[in-house]
Amino acid sequence: MGLSTLAALIAAFLGLPIIVLVIRAAMASSDAGFALAPAVLDALGLSLATTAVSLVLTVLLGTPLALLLARRRFRGSGLLEAVVDLPIVLPPSVAGLALLFVFGRRGLIGEPLGLMGVSIPFTTVAVVIAQSFVAAPFFIRSARAGIAAVDRDLEDAARADGASELQVVRRVTLPLAGSALAAGLVMAWARSLGEFGATIMFAGNLPGRTQTLPLVVYAEFQAGDLAASTGAAAILVLAALGVLVAVRTLHWGRALDVRRLA
Amino acid sequence: MLRPGIVLPALVALATVLLGGCAGAPDESEPPVITEAPPTAPPTLIGERVELVVFGAASLRDALAAAKSVYEMDHPTITLTVAADSSAALRTQIEQGAAADVFLSADSVNAQRLVEAGFADGEPVAFAQNALALVVPSSNPAGIQAPADLADPGVKIIAAGEDVPITLYAQEVVRKLAGLAGYPAGFAVAYGANVVSREDNVRAVLAKLELAEGDAGFVYVTDAVSSTQVQVVPLPAGTNVAATYAGVVVGDSTQPAEARQFLEWIAGPDGQAVLARFGFGPPP
């Protein structure tokens, strides 16, 4: 068997299921007059809102950490990097269980919060926490690499011109690492949009409140409504394709920037 | 080409706009606090809409969707939000802090366990009765003619998880079948060995059989009549079991009066009329 035959087989293995899914979704949606099931529409709105909040949290909390990891070496920095990377390789169901042990009603933080009348598990807030937990590492990794690649001489030049550390970061480091930050952001968004296991364990599966798009794919399939399940799945496929296009564009942009600098 | 310098602020701006739209969502999920009206006041006296979260057994999914529209029409200030899954999963979620008002279980065991664990307000109320049905896909790929065929080698049985009510009922039926004349000594063991999947809840068992991904499985009679893609294999007389559904008001409910009113409605004549449309019988 030639190399190209093998490549074609593997490409078919990877691509065929998605192509069939999209065709099935198109057939199902034309049967339904291109209308999405109410449960899918609710989940779409919830997914967009929760991933947006997760993204803002990820940027606000992840950027300082990425700066620290990219620019400083200190005792335990290797351990900190490992902690940040852990959610990427952790099975989501494990993440869900761990989040329950911390934020759950008998959890480390959840129990004192409960005494103050705040309950996190099985709320929309829990969806955002689950998404941020699994997605933030993607942003932090990419941002760290992007910031580490910024030429330190440029930062020093700005300092020599009297820029404060904050100005250096805002005017020099982050703009130069911009495409890596944006690529990380897009990857983090994709991961939070697709988050399933931690959400269903920690946030439950309540329509309109914690039932995001991936949960609708599962719940409607479990309940036997294949059309609704397929519709939600098709939206997620389109979003994933958009993410790939965006990441490629951003990397292409960086390549051009490098060539211009050279 | 997208310029990175533009993309990042644009994404952040977009996220901020969406954040504004979402920040209120968790608050909206909090039920309105009623201070003026006494808790026993009928909801019509209260200006605000009250959202009742009903956690219902998966087998009640279709019936609860119908009950929702009837109940909301009769009670204009109430909005019902229904989550359907296995009674065991829903009970676990309530114990872990899920904000439900009413729990409708497909058995009395899970409702009773919620009471015993201190997560219920009052005692369980029986509101429906169901029976079991052995179903196979319409195409009947394994050629199952009688329950005895379930022990044949290679039959793919779809079941639900260990704590799910349908599993406990099914085990009772299998025990009764094993005691019948003409059934082999190892029938129950052979049945167990043929289980290829343990689904989350009974609707998932039905869905897998509708897709013909399995050969046979036990569901409720109400599930069997709701589907055109499965056929029922009759059970010998005296081997079926009565599944009594019981509901309870969740102890953490912030609107126990409205929750109890709904529970009494579903156990009362109006609720029974809706349930009967889906094949449920009155409680014993």
PDB file of C-alpha atoms in Angstrom, chain B residues 12-207:
ATOM      1  CA  VAL B  12     -12.209  41.648  24.789  1.00  0.00           C
ATOM      2  CA  ALA B  13     -14.769  44.292  23.840  1.00  0.00           C
ATOM      3  CA  LEU B  14     -17.133  41.617  22.543  1.00  0.00           C
ATOM      4  CA  ALA B  15     -16.637  39.596  25.702  1.00  0.00           C
ATOM      5  CA  THR B  16     -17.326  42.657  27.825  1.00  0.00           C
ATOM      6  CA  VAL B  17     -20.560  43.375  25.997  1.00  0.00           C
ATOM      7  CA  LEU B  18     -21.661  39.779  26.423  1.00  0.00           C
ATOM      8  CA  LEU B  19     -20.568  39.876  30.057  1.00  0.00           C
ATOM      9  CA  GLY B  20     -22.932  42.776  30.617  1.00  0.00           C
ATOM     10  CA  GLY B  21     -25.709  40.708  29.130  1.00  0.00           C
ATOM     11  CA  CYS B  22     -24.933  37.707  31.256  1.00  0.00           C
ATOM     12  CA  ALA B  23     -24.025  39.147  34.591  1.00  0.00           C
ATOM     13  CA  GLY B  24     -27.688  39.213  35.495  1.00  0.00           C
ATOM     14  CA  ALA B  25     -28.319  35.607  34.563  1.00  0.00           C
ATOM     15  CA  PRO B  26     -27.353  33.998  37.880  1.00  0.00           C
ATOM     16  CA  ASP B  27     -29.425  36.630  39.686  1.00  0.00           C
ATOM     17  CA  GLU B  28     -32.435  35.886  37.539  1.00  0.00           C
ATOM     18  CA  SER B  29     -32.105  32.267  38.515  1.00  0.00           C
ATOM     19  CA  GLU B  30     -32.547  33.284  42.123  1.00  0.00           C
ATOM     20  CA  PRO B  31     -36.229  33.102  42.950  1.00  0.00           C
ATOM     21  CA  PRO B  32     -37.761  36.435  43.896  1.00  0.00           C
ATOM     22  CA  VAL B  33     -37.885  36.940  47.634  1.00  0.00           C
ATOM     23  CA  ILE B  34     -41.413  37.389  48.840  1.00  0.00           C
ATOM     24  CA  THR B  35     -41.594  39.358  52.056  1.00  0.00           C
ATOM     25  CA  GLU B  36     -44.983  41.057  52.014  1.00  0.00           C
ATOM     26  CA  ALA B  37     -47.227  38.094  51.356  1.00  0.00           C
ATOM     27  CA  PRO B  38     -47.546  35.294  53.890  1.00  0.00           C
ATOM     28  CA  PRO B  39     -46.113  32.036  52.527  1.00  0.00           C
ATOM     29  CA  THR B  40     -49.542  30.444  52.307  1.00  0.00           C
ATOM     30  CA  ALA B  41     -50.931  33.209  50.058  1.00  0.00           C
ATOM     31  CA  PRO B  42     -52.061  31.944  46.662  1.00  0.00           C
ATOM     32  CA  PRO B  43     -49.560  32.902  43.970  1.00  0.00           C
ATOM     33  CA  THR B  44     -52.135  35.041  42.170  1.00  0.00           C
ATOM     34  CA  LEU B  45     -51.708  37.656  44.891  1.00  0.00           C
ATOM     35  CA  ILE B  46     -48.013  37.946  44.152  1.00  0.00           C
ATOM     36  CA  GLY B  47     -47.052  40.292  41.378  1.00  0.00           C
ATOM     37  CA  GLU B  48     -43.849  38.596  40.342  1.00  0.00           C
ATOM     38  CA  ARG B  49     -43.513  35.367  38.393  1.00  0.00           C
ATOM     39  CA  VAL B  50     -42.247  32.464  40.431  1.00  0.00           C
ATOM     40  CA  GLU B  51     -39.929  29.920  38.824  1.00  0.00           C
ATOM     41  CA  LEU B  52     -40.313  26.393  40.116  1.00  0.00           C
ATOM     42  CA  VAL B  53     -37.506  23.986  39.275  1.00  0.00           C
ATOM     43  CA  VAL B  54     -38.828  20.438  38.946  1.00  0.00           C
ATOM     44  CA  PHE B  55     -36.338  17.555  38.896  1.00  0.00           C
ATOM     45  CA  GLY B  56     -38.223  14.655  37.323  1.00  0.00           C
ATOM     46  CA  ALA B  57     -37.422  11.045  36.523  1.00  0.00           C
ATOM     47  CA  ALA B  58     -36.371  10.531  32.896  1.00  0.00           C
ATOM     48  CA  SER B  59     -39.496   8.440  32.232  1.00  0.00           C
ATOM     49  CA  LEU B  60     -41.599  11.521  33.104  1.00  0.00           C
ATOM     50  CA  ARG B  61     -39.891  13.689  30.476  1.00  0.00           C
ATOM     51  CA  ASP B  62     -42.730  13.869  27.942  1.00  0.00           C
ATOM     52  CA  ALA B  63     -45.470  13.898  30.582  1.00  0.00           C
ATOM     53  CA  LEU B  64     -43.791  16.758  32.451  1.00  0.00           C
ATOM     54  CA  ALA B  65     -43.447  18.778  29.250  1.00  0.00           C
ATOM     55  CA  ALA B  66     -47.230  18.479  28.824  1.00  0.00           C
ATOM     56  CA  ALA B  67     -47.839  19.108  32.532  1.00  0.00           C
ATOM     57  CA  LYS B  68     -45.751  22.277  32.276  1.00  0.00           C
ATOM     58  CA  SER B  69     -47.972  23.860  29.652  1.00  0.00           C
ATOM     59  CA  VAL B  70     -51.186  22.875  31.460  1.00  0.00           C
ATOM     60  CA  TYR B  71     -49.916  24.021  34.859  1.00  0.00           C
ATOM     61  CA  GLU B  72     -48.554  27.330  33.584  1.00  0.00           C
ATOM     62  CA  MET B  73     -51.859  28.070  31.872  1.00  0.00           C
ATOM     63  CA  ASP B  74     -53.777  27.406  35.100  1.00  0.00           C
ATOM     64  CA  HIS B  75     -51.193  29.234  37.239  1.00  0.00           C
ATOM     65  CA  PRO B  76     -50.128  32.307  35.244  1.00  0.00           C
ATOM     66  CA  THR B  77     -47.601  33.463  37.857  1.00  0.00           C
ATOM     67  CA  ILE B  78     -45.678  30.178  37.858  1.00  0.00           C
ATOM     68  CA  THR B  79     -42.983  29.162  35.407  1.00  0.00           C
ATOM     69  CA  LEU B  80     -41.880  25.533  35.536  1.00  0.00           C
ATOM     70  CA  THR B  81     -38.325  24.580  34.620  1.00  0.00           C
ATOM     71  CA  VAL B  82     -38.037  20.830  34.171  1.00  0.00           C
ATOM     72  CA  ALA B  83     -34.839  18.808  34.298  1.00  0.00           C
ATOM     73  CA  ALA B  84     -35.212  15.107  33.493  1.00  0.00           C
ATOM     74  CA  ASP B  85     -32.611  12.468  34.298  1.00  0.00           C
ATOM     75  CA  SER B  86     -32.387   9.287  36.306  1.00  0.00           C
ATOM     76  CA  SER B  87     -33.921   9.651  39.769  1.00  0.00           C
ATOM     77  CA  ALA B  88     -30.619   8.561  41.303  1.00  0.00           C
ATOM     78  CA  ALA B  89     -28.631  11.232  39.420  1.00  0.00           C
ATOM     79  CA  LEU B  90     -31.148  13.935  40.314  1.00  0.00           C
ATOM     80  CA  ARG B  91     -31.127  12.916  43.980  1.00  0.00           C
ATOM     81  CA  THR B  92     -27.315  13.134  44.018  1.00  0.00           C
ATOM     82  CA  GLN B  93     -27.469  16.592  42.438  1.00  0.00           C
ATOM     83  CA  ILE B  94     -29.945  17.801  45.075  1.00  0.00           C
ATOM     84  CA  GLU B  95     -27.726  16.430  47.837  1.00  0.00           C
ATOM     85  CA  GLN B  96     -24.797  18.306  46.282  1.00  0.00           C
ATOM     86  CA  GLY B  97     -26.686  21.591  46.317  1.00  0.00           C
ATOM     87  CA  ALA B  98     -28.689  21.790  43.087  1.00  0.00           C
ATOM     88  CA  ALA B  99     -31.437  24.383  43.502  1.00  0.00           C
ATOM     89  CA  ALA B 100     -34.525  22.260  42.838  1.00  0.00           C
ATOM     90  CA  ASP B 101     -37.957  22.854  44.357  1.00  0.00           C
ATOM     91  CA  VAL B 102     -39.691  19.543  43.638  1.00  0.00           C
ATOM     92  CA  PHE B 103     -38.212  16.083  43.135  1.00  0.00           C
ATOM     93  CA  LEU B 104     -40.342  13.548  41.249  1.00  0.00           C
ATOM     94  CA  SER B 105     -38.784  10.095  41.506  1.00  0.00           C
ATOM     95  CA  ALA B 106     -39.574   6.986  39.474  1.00  0.00           C
ATOM     96  CA  ASP B 107     -39.624   5.014  42.704  1.00  0.00           C
ATOM     97  CA  SER B 108     -40.236   5.670  46.361  1.00  0.00           C
ATOM     98  CA  VAL B 109     -36.689   4.623  47.324  1.00  0.00           C
ATOM     99  CA  ASN B 110     -34.901   7.693  45.987  1.00  0.00           C
ATOM    100  CA  ALA B 111     -37.543  10.052  47.390  1.00  0.00           C
ATOM    101  CA  GLN B 112     -37.309   8.307  50.771  1.00  0.00           C
ATOM    102  CA  ARG B 113     -33.509   8.494  50.722  1.00  0.00           C
ATOM    103  CA  LEU B 114     -33.728  12.251  50.185  1.00  0.00           C
ATOM    104  CA  VAL B 115     -36.038  12.477  53.225  1.00  0.00           C
ATOM    105  CA  GLU B 116     -33.699  10.360  55.344  1.00  0.00           C
ATOM    106  CA  ALA B 117     -30.666  12.428  54.358  1.00  0.00           C
ATOM    107  CA  GLY B 118     -32.476  15.557  55.533  1.00  0.00           C
ATOM    108  CA  PHE B 119     -32.841  17.175  52.110  1.00  0.00           C
ATOM    109  CA  ALA B 120     -36.641  17.050  51.913  1.00  0.00           C
ATOM    110  CA  ASP B 121     -39.473  19.095  53.338  1.00  0.00           C
ATOM    111  CA  GLY B 122     -42.188  16.706  54.508  1.00  0.00           C
ATOM    112  CA  GLU B 123     -42.908  13.138  53.475  1.00  0.00           C
ATOM    113  CA  PRO B 124     -42.965  11.640  49.953  1.00  0.00           C
ATOM    114  CA  VAL B 125     -46.277  11.757  48.066  1.00  0.00           C
ATOM    115  CA  ALA B 126     -47.083   8.894  45.690  1.00  0.00           C
ATOM    116  CA  PHE B 127     -48.400  10.345  42.431  1.00  0.00           C
ATOM    117  CA  ALA B 128     -48.230   7.704  39.695  1.00  0.00           C
ATOM    118  CA  GLN B 129     -47.789   4.073  38.889  1.00  0.00           C
ATOM    119  CA  ASN B 130     -46.035   2.429  35.979  1.00  0.00           C
ATOM    120  CA  ALA B 131     -45.162  -1.087  34.837  1.00  0.00           C
ATOM    121  CA  LEU B 132     -42.242  -2.554  32.945  1.00  0.00           C
ATOM    122  CA  ALA B 133     -42.032  -3.549  29.304  1.00  0.00           C
ATOM    123  CA  LEU B 134     -39.431  -5.648  27.539  1.00  0.00           C
ATOM    124  CA  VAL B 135     -38.722  -3.939  24.213  1.00  0.00           C
ATOM    125  CA  VAL B 136     -36.672  -4.756  21.138  1.00  0.00           C
ATOM    126  CA  PRO B 137     -35.915  -2.579  18.084  1.00  0.00           C
ATOM    127  CA  SER B 138     -38.646  -2.769  15.408  1.00  0.00           C
ATOM    128  CA  SER B 139     -36.255  -4.768  13.238  1.00  0.00           C
ATOM    129  CA  ASN B 140     -35.667  -7.185  16.177  1.00  0.00           C
ATOM    130  CA  PRO B 141     -32.073  -7.944  15.099  1.00  0.00           C
ATOM    131  CA  ALA B 142     -31.575 -10.737  17.676  1.00  0.00           C
ATOM    132  CA  GLY B 143     -34.918 -12.367  16.873  1.00  0.00           C
ATOM    133  CA  ILE B 144     -36.194 -12.233  20.438  1.00  0.00           C
ATOM    134  CA  GLN B 145     -39.624 -13.894  20.753  1.00  0.00           C
ATOM    135  CA  ALA B 146     -39.860 -14.406  24.514  1.00  0.00           C
ATOM    136  CA  PRO B 147     -38.036 -13.173  27.651  1.00  0.00           C
ATOM    137  CA  ALA B 148     -36.225 -16.531  27.821  1.00  0.00           C
ATOM    138  CA  ASP B 149     -34.257 -15.492  24.710  1.00  0.00           C
ATOM    139  CA  LEU B 150     -32.538 -12.759  26.779  1.00  0.00           C
ATOM    140  CA  ALA B 151     -30.183 -15.440  28.116  1.00  0.00           C
ATOM    141  CA  ASP B 152     -29.058 -16.545  24.656  1.00  0.00           C
ATOM    142  CA  PRO B 153     -25.345 -16.004  24.120  1.00  0.00           C
ATOM    143  CA  GLY B 154     -24.533 -12.859  22.136  1.00  0.00           C
ATOM    144  CA  VAL B 155     -27.767 -10.982  22.833  1.00  0.00           C
ATOM    145  CA  LYS B 156     -26.874  -7.331  23.463  1.00  0.00           C
ATOM    146  CA  ILE B 157     -28.950  -6.077  26.390  1.00  0.00           C
ATOM    147  CA  ILE B 158     -29.049  -2.348  27.098  1.00  0.00           C
ATOM    148  CA  ALA B 159     -29.604  -1.550  30.771  1.00  0.00           C
ATOM    149  CA  ALA B 160     -29.332   1.474  33.026  1.00  0.00           C
ATOM    150  CA  GLY B 161     -26.944   2.172  35.900  1.00  0.00           C
ATOM    151  CA  GLU B 162     -27.081   0.195  39.154  1.00  0.00           C
ATOM    152  CA  ASP B 163     -28.897   2.830  41.236  1.00  0.00           C
ATOM    153  CA  VAL B 164     -31.362   3.837  38.525  1.00  0.00           C
ATOM    154  CA  PRO B 165     -34.921   2.744  39.442  1.00  0.00           C
ATOM    155  CA  ILE B 166     -35.547   0.926  36.123  1.00  0.00           C
ATOM    156  CA  THR B 167     -32.541  -1.320  36.849  1.00  0.00           C
ATOM    157  CA  LEU B 168     -33.876  -2.301  40.276  1.00  0.00           C
ATOM    158  CA  TYR B 169     -37.330  -3.029  38.817  1.00  0.00           C
ATOM    159  CA  ALA B 170     -35.794  -4.975  35.917  1.00  0.00           C
ATOM    160  CA  GLN B 171     -33.768  -7.099  38.326  1.00  0.00           C
ATOM    161  CA  GLU B 172     -36.997  -7.952  40.143  1.00  0.00           C
ATOM    162  CA  VAL B 173     -38.632  -9.004  36.869  1.00  0.00           C
ATOM    163  CA  VAL B 174     -35.576 -11.111  35.938  1.00  0.00           C
ATOM    164  CA  ARG B 175     -35.685 -12.789  39.357  1.00  0.00           C
ATOM    165  CA  LYS B 176     -39.351 -13.658  38.839  1.00  0.00           C
ATOM    166  CA  LEU B 177     -38.676 -14.932  35.307  1.00  0.00           C
ATOM    167  CA  ALA B 178     -35.827 -17.114  36.593  1.00  0.00           C
ATOM    168  CA  GLY B 179     -38.259 -18.829  38.937  1.00  0.00           C
ATOM    169  CA  LEU B 180     -40.630 -19.835  36.131  1.00  0.00           C
ATOM    170  CA  ALA B 181     -40.825 -23.378  34.812  1.00  0.00           C
ATOM    171  CA  GLY B 182     -38.895 -23.720  31.564  1.00  0.00           C
ATOM    172  CA  TYR B 183     -36.344 -21.030  32.435  1.00  0.00           C
ATOM    173  CA  PRO B 184     -32.763 -22.306  32.865  1.00  0.00           C
ATOM    174  CA  ALA B 185     -31.100 -22.276  36.286  1.00  0.00           C
ATOM    175  CA  GLY B 186     -28.567 -19.626  35.325  1.00  0.00           C
ATOM    176  CA  PHE B 187     -31.064 -17.280  33.637  1.00  0.00           C
ATOM    177  CA  ALA B 188     -30.397 -14.239  35.852  1.00  0.00           C
ATOM    178  CA  VAL B 189     -26.625 -14.683  35.543  1.00  0.00           C
ATOM    179  CA  ALA B 190     -26.831 -15.101  31.760  1.00  0.00           C
ATOM    180  CA  TYR B 191     -29.022 -11.980  31.550  1.00  0.00           C
ATOM    181  CA  GLY B 192     -26.445 -10.003  33.545  1.00  0.00           C
ATOM    182  CA  ALA B 193     -23.612 -11.287  31.356  1.00  0.00           C
ATOM    183  CA  ASN B 194     -25.445 -10.101  28.235  1.00  0.00           C
ATOM    184  CA  VAL B 195     -25.689  -6.480  29.451  1.00  0.00           C
ATOM    185  CA  VAL B 196     -23.401  -4.535  27.112  1.00  0.00           C
ATOM    186  CA  SER B 197     -24.154  -1.016  28.298  1.00  0.00           C
ATOM    187  CA  ARG B 198     -25.298   0.768  31.426  1.00  0.00           C
ATOM    188  CA  GLU B 199     -27.001   3.994  30.410  1.00  0.00           C
ATOM    189  CA  ASP B 200     -27.625   7.053  32.573  1.00  0.00           C
ATOM    190  CA  ASN B 201     -31.380   6.683  32.614  1.00  0.00           C
ATOM    191  CA  VAL B 202     -34.303   4.794  31.096  1.00  0.00           C
ATOM    192  CA  ARG B 203     -34.792   7.247  28.193  1.00  0.00           C
ATOM    193  CA  ALA B 204     -31.205   6.605  27.163  1.00  0.00           C
ATOM    194  CA  VAL B 205     -31.946   2.859  27.163  1.00  0.00           C
ATOM    195  CA  LEU B 206     -34.954   3.526  24.909  1.00  0.00           C
ATOM    196  CA  ALA B 207     -32.892   5.785  22.604  1.00  0.00           C
TER     197      ALA B 207
END
